[in-house]
């Protein structure tokens, strides 16, 4: 495998199950299977669906992760604003190390390369990586459902979790654009004409990566109600509408509130501006760079950054179907 060709690396890992360890091949052979969107197959493990390579990362993380009491985990359902919240939390937690100016790391590095994904990066290549190099508090990101988190995280009373989700109608549209772009960019073959329908059907069946979305969201919602000091539940739409208020709340939740001096200097607004879609998506690194660990184009993570784009992509029938699922499963969340 050569990192000169990182996109080939991604293709190999998510599409070719021959590259999996023998243990993993045996393990997945006993799991329910569905055709995947990006990976050739997704597998159901304990009620959630994963490409085999990410499931391998989940299992390694469950086995080996050693928590520290100050750890912070950003958990998201895919396409819910991970890139954005990673940027915001990185800027917030490191504001004393890295002043918010044009030399900030986010101006030259995509947030996915600054905040490690647990199962999709850290535990993907090395089953038991050394994570001691990370400054404290360590900030990790993951798409893992609550029940798949290592027991050492779930059963701990320390370590904080920020959970971000998004209106499923916008998440499915974002997913469609993401994977069609990956396929087009990587294989240069056309995407089939019914790709939106295919994405939508898989999403509603709950078999896209880390689905079903409703159970992913609901489990963290319930945990946040039971343990509000440890789990902060946030919606993309709310962050969009009142970013400064939510950033202040996040700072308090993470025990690093803004001081009166910081407030007066306009630091809250500066962080919001640094991490805005307009700013990040126009940086050279995010226009033309690639992620170091999978070689995906950074611009795949920046499309519109708006709420309500589903109106331009979903048919009336699709909207009714997804609304019915949300009504039945996510009523308490208000989607
Ligand atoms: P991931 O879960 O695969 O890491 P994620 O970052 O959650 O992806 O999804 C990308 C979405 O976040 C895109 O949404 P869209 O397709 O509806 O446009 C992307 O545009 C949006 N996004 C990325 N950065 C920002 C930002 N700074 N502010 C708001 N939205 C953003």
XYZ file of C-alpha atoms and ligand atoms in Angstrom:
366
model
C 0.000 0.000 0.000
C 1.446 3.364 -0.946
C 0.541 6.709 0.532
C 1.528 8.322 -2.759
C -1.825 7.041 -3.891
C -4.010 7.606 -0.869
C -7.293 7.518 -2.724
C -6.394 4.059 -3.974
C -5.771 3.174 -0.340
C -9.306 4.240 0.539
C -10.760 2.279 -2.329
C -8.837 -0.809 -1.338
C -9.877 -0.608 2.259
C -13.577 0.066 1.858
C -14.215 -1.893 -1.293
C -11.937 -4.880 -1.049
C -12.646 -7.151 1.872
C -9.697 -9.370 0.946
C -7.467 -6.861 2.735
C -9.157 -7.555 6.087
C -7.460 -9.638 8.775
C -8.337 -13.350 8.764
C -10.026 -12.945 12.148
C -12.237 -10.206 10.707
C -13.094 -12.198 7.599
C -14.314 -15.062 9.783
C -16.174 -12.667 12.050
C -18.115 -10.901 9.290
C -18.964 -14.146 7.532
C -21.523 -14.745 10.286
C -23.127 -11.283 10.171
C -26.192 -10.111 8.197
C -25.058 -8.296 5.049
C -26.473 -5.635 2.711
C -24.994 -3.910 -0.317
C -23.208 -0.729 0.821
C -23.068 2.676 -0.862
C -19.322 3.345 -0.623
C -18.126 -0.057 0.582
C -19.219 -3.114 -1.338
C -21.101 -4.439 1.706
C -22.348 -3.227 5.051
C -22.633 -5.645 7.990
C -25.027 -5.591 10.907
C -23.371 -5.841 14.265
C -25.431 -5.431 17.434
C -28.196 -3.582 15.595
C -26.038 -1.150 13.566
C -24.603 -1.305 10.060
C -20.929 -0.829 9.151
C -18.516 -1.343 6.275
C -16.285 -4.233 7.385
C -13.180 -2.057 7.623
C -14.818 0.396 10.046
C -16.248 -2.466 12.072
C -12.693 -3.772 12.411
C -11.765 -0.330 13.820
C -14.750 -0.393 16.205
C -13.804 -3.810 17.573
C -10.142 -2.834 18.003
C -11.185 0.337 19.807
C -13.550 -1.604 22.089
C -10.723 -3.957 22.971
C -7.871 -1.543 23.510
C -9.033 2.014 24.193
C -7.705 3.344 27.509
C -9.704 6.383 28.609
C -8.400 9.375 30.526
C -10.732 11.276 32.826
C -10.341 14.484 30.813
C -11.116 12.901 27.408
C -13.654 14.576 25.159
C -15.525 12.631 22.480
C -17.339 14.268 19.610
C -19.913 11.773 18.374
C -21.868 12.371 15.180
C -24.137 10.536 12.849
C -22.395 10.782 9.415
C -23.049 13.966 7.443
C -24.417 15.811 10.462
C -21.704 18.482 10.592
C -18.711 16.512 11.916
C -16.143 18.633 10.049
C -17.674 21.824 11.428
C -17.952 20.772 15.057
C -14.477 19.238 15.004
C -13.190 22.645 13.913
C -15.160 24.495 16.574
C -14.115 22.180 19.402
C -10.489 22.134 18.288
C -10.379 25.944 18.178
C -12.211 26.227 21.498
C -10.112 23.743 23.455
C -6.787 24.924 22.030
C -7.434 28.656 22.121
C -4.544 29.319 24.501
C -2.077 27.269 22.424
C -3.329 28.588 19.113
C -4.617 32.170 18.976
C -7.437 32.692 16.501
C -5.592 34.318 13.619
C -4.423 33.519 10.107
C -1.704 31.217 11.453
C -4.212 28.962 13.180
C -3.754 25.215 12.353
C -7.268 25.149 10.885
C -6.074 27.545 8.175
C -3.650 24.953 6.835
C -5.044 21.610 8.006
C -8.506 20.093 7.683
C -10.155 19.382 11.044
C -10.302 15.639 10.264
C -6.504 15.667 10.346
C -6.436 17.619 13.613
C -9.057 15.645 15.547
C -8.535 11.887 15.178
C -11.446 9.640 14.311
C -11.280 6.669 16.661
C -12.491 3.746 14.572
C -11.957 5.298 11.154
C -8.404 6.456 11.645
C -6.735 5.745 14.957
C -7.760 2.080 15.285
C -8.022 1.429 11.570
C -4.376 0.943 10.757
C -3.039 -0.068 14.176
C -5.159 -2.251 16.470
C -3.579 -0.832 19.638
C -2.138 2.603 18.890
C -0.207 4.722 21.351
C -2.321 7.821 22.018
C -0.077 9.382 24.640
C 1.219 11.961 22.175
C -2.110 13.808 22.246
C -2.271 16.903 24.464
C -4.727 16.902 27.346
C -7.683 17.083 27.153
C -7.606 14.597 24.318
C -10.275 15.313 21.725
C -11.506 12.345 19.690
C -14.222 11.968 17.159
C -16.313 8.940 16.298
C -19.475 7.856 14.508
C -19.904 4.911 16.869
C -23.394 4.357 18.255
C -23.739 4.501 22.035
C -23.898 0.731 22.404
C -20.709 0.286 20.349
C -18.598 2.710 22.410
C -15.938 0.913 24.434
C -17.334 -0.097 27.823
C -14.542 1.933 29.386
C -16.204 5.069 27.962
C -19.844 4.091 28.535
C -19.384 2.968 32.117
C -17.160 5.821 33.162
C -18.412 8.791 35.117
C -15.690 10.986 33.634
C -14.891 12.072 30.106
C -17.408 14.198 28.226
C -19.375 13.470 25.091
C -20.717 16.034 22.630
C -23.286 14.494 20.295
C -24.261 16.225 17.066
C -27.104 15.189 14.790
C -28.978 16.788 11.924
C -32.364 16.795 10.270
C -32.327 13.362 8.571
C -33.709 14.893 5.357
C -30.598 17.077 5.033
C -28.299 14.290 6.244
C -29.476 11.909 3.516
C -29.052 14.546 0.807
C -25.576 15.338 2.093
C -24.744 11.616 2.127
C -25.911 11.249 -1.471
C -23.650 14.094 -2.629
C -20.715 12.800 -0.592
C -20.686 9.260 -1.872
C -21.465 10.150 -5.478
C -18.563 12.571 -5.362
C -16.302 9.895 -3.903
C -17.309 7.412 -6.568
C -16.974 9.895 -9.416
C -13.726 11.316 -8.098
C -12.132 7.977 -7.496
C -13.220 5.716 -10.288
C -14.157 8.315 -12.850
C -17.136 6.180 -13.756
C -20.588 7.705 -13.895
C -22.907 7.350 -10.950
C -26.040 5.388 -11.767
C -29.077 7.543 -12.557
C -31.156 6.326 -9.613
C -28.373 7.019 -7.071
C -30.540 9.381 -5.011
C -33.333 6.803 -4.783
C -30.820 4.126 -3.815
C -29.254 6.311 -1.115
C -32.665 7.257 0.204
C -33.967 3.689 0.356
C -30.841 2.431 2.150
C -31.020 5.350 4.574
C -34.687 4.671 5.375
C -33.962 0.970 5.851
C -31.264 2.025 8.310
C -28.501 0.136 6.517
C -26.202 3.022 5.523
C -22.966 3.423 7.542
C -23.704 3.545 11.294
C -27.468 3.368 10.688
C -30.248 3.183 11.596
C -30.074 6.929 12.119
C -33.097 6.966 14.427
C -31.584 4.532 16.895
C -28.214 6.309 16.742
C -29.857 9.626 17.657
C -32.341 8.239 20.143
C -29.780 6.307 22.169
C -27.603 9.403 22.663
C -30.688 11.537 23.314
C -31.724 9.214 26.138
C -28.210 9.099 27.550
C -27.997 12.898 27.486
C -31.272 13.137 29.421
C -29.998 10.697 32.028
C -26.573 12.251 32.255
C -26.681 15.888 31.132
C -23.393 16.765 32.841
C -21.594 14.200 30.733
C -23.411 14.195 27.405
C -24.299 17.348 25.462
C -26.868 16.756 22.728
C -26.767 19.262 19.895
C -28.540 19.700 16.563
C -26.838 21.127 13.468
C -29.853 23.355 12.885
C -29.629 24.882 16.378
C -25.896 25.475 15.990
C -26.576 27.195 12.666
C -29.261 29.392 14.163
C -27.487 30.457 17.352
C -23.798 29.615 16.977
C -22.423 31.983 19.609
C -24.910 30.861 22.249
C -24.112 27.191 21.631
C -20.371 27.779 21.575
C -20.617 29.502 24.972
C -22.691 26.590 26.285
C -20.209 24.078 24.914
C -17.355 25.961 26.571
C -19.161 25.786 29.913
C -20.060 22.140 29.438
C -16.407 21.337 28.688
C -15.243 23.250 31.752
C -13.469 25.946 29.774
C -15.895 28.905 29.867
C -14.939 32.157 28.168
C -13.466 34.674 30.586
C -14.788 38.260 30.706
C -11.607 39.370 28.900
C -12.128 36.795 26.169
C -15.756 37.854 25.821
C -14.756 41.485 25.567
C -12.125 40.773 22.945
C -14.739 39.121 20.715
C -13.136 35.667 20.904
C -16.465 33.812 20.687
C -17.329 35.546 17.414
C -13.765 35.068 16.139
C -13.964 31.296 16.635
C -17.361 31.165 14.906
C -15.929 33.152 12.004
C -12.797 31.028 11.713
C -14.933 27.859 11.587
C -17.657 29.220 9.335
C -18.444 27.385 6.129
C -17.510 30.477 4.127
C -14.072 30.732 5.704
C -13.095 27.052 5.874
C -14.419 26.062 2.452
C -12.426 28.846 0.780
C -9.067 27.918 2.272
C -6.532 26.456 -0.115
C -6.178 23.323 2.049
C -9.902 22.630 1.841
C -10.205 23.474 -1.844
C -7.317 21.351 -3.088
C -5.926 19.293 -0.187
C -6.576 15.676 0.751
C -7.008 13.971 4.112
C -3.736 12.400 5.174
C -5.238 9.134 6.393
C -7.651 8.194 3.603
C -6.794 10.544 0.787
C -10.339 11.824 0.349
C -10.432 15.330 -1.162
C -11.027 17.834 1.637
C -13.557 19.631 -0.547
C -15.815 16.545 -0.282
C -16.623 17.745 3.234
C -17.791 21.196 2.091
C -20.800 21.402 -0.172
C -23.373 23.999 0.927
C -23.405 23.991 4.705
C -27.067 25.034 4.797
C -30.258 23.754 6.303
C -33.231 22.789 4.154
C -31.477 21.770 0.920
C -33.593 18.589 1.016
C -36.369 20.628 -0.612
C -34.284 20.660 -3.808
C -33.589 16.929 -3.879
C -36.344 14.862 -2.261
C -39.639 14.125 -3.990
C -42.954 14.609 -2.146
C -43.166 10.865 -1.681
C -39.678 10.708 -0.165
C -40.493 13.555 2.208
C -43.677 11.818 3.361
C -41.803 8.590 3.939
C -38.976 10.158 5.939
C -41.402 12.351 7.877
C -43.346 9.239 8.856
C -40.160 7.558 10.139
C -39.193 10.682 12.092
C -42.727 11.026 13.459
C -42.719 7.431 14.638
C -39.155 7.144 15.918
C -37.881 10.636 16.682
C -40.913 12.518 17.918
C -39.246 13.468 21.197
C -36.307 15.030 19.349
C -38.562 17.372 17.379
C -37.449 16.381 13.882
P -18.665 13.312 7.998
O -19.700 12.920 9.010
O -18.501 12.331 6.882
O -17.367 13.718 8.606
P -19.802 15.932 7.852
O -18.743 16.941 8.079
O -20.705 15.614 8.978
O -19.187 14.611 7.237
O -20.760 16.395 6.671
C -20.499 17.363 5.751
C -21.641 18.347 5.817
O -21.295 19.391 6.743
C -21.862 19.003 4.479
O -23.250 19.328 4.418
P -24.008 19.592 3.041
O -23.722 18.434 2.154
O -25.454 19.662 3.408
O -23.522 20.886 2.507
C -20.984 20.231 4.630
O -21.259 21.251 3.710
C -21.291 20.626 6.055
N -20.260 21.512 6.614
C -18.913 21.378 6.518
N -18.308 22.395 7.127
C -19.271 23.203 7.608
C -19.249 24.438 8.337
N -18.126 25.029 8.661
N -20.440 24.972 8.684
C -21.594 24.371 8.360
N -21.686 23.209 7.669
C -20.532 22.634 7.299
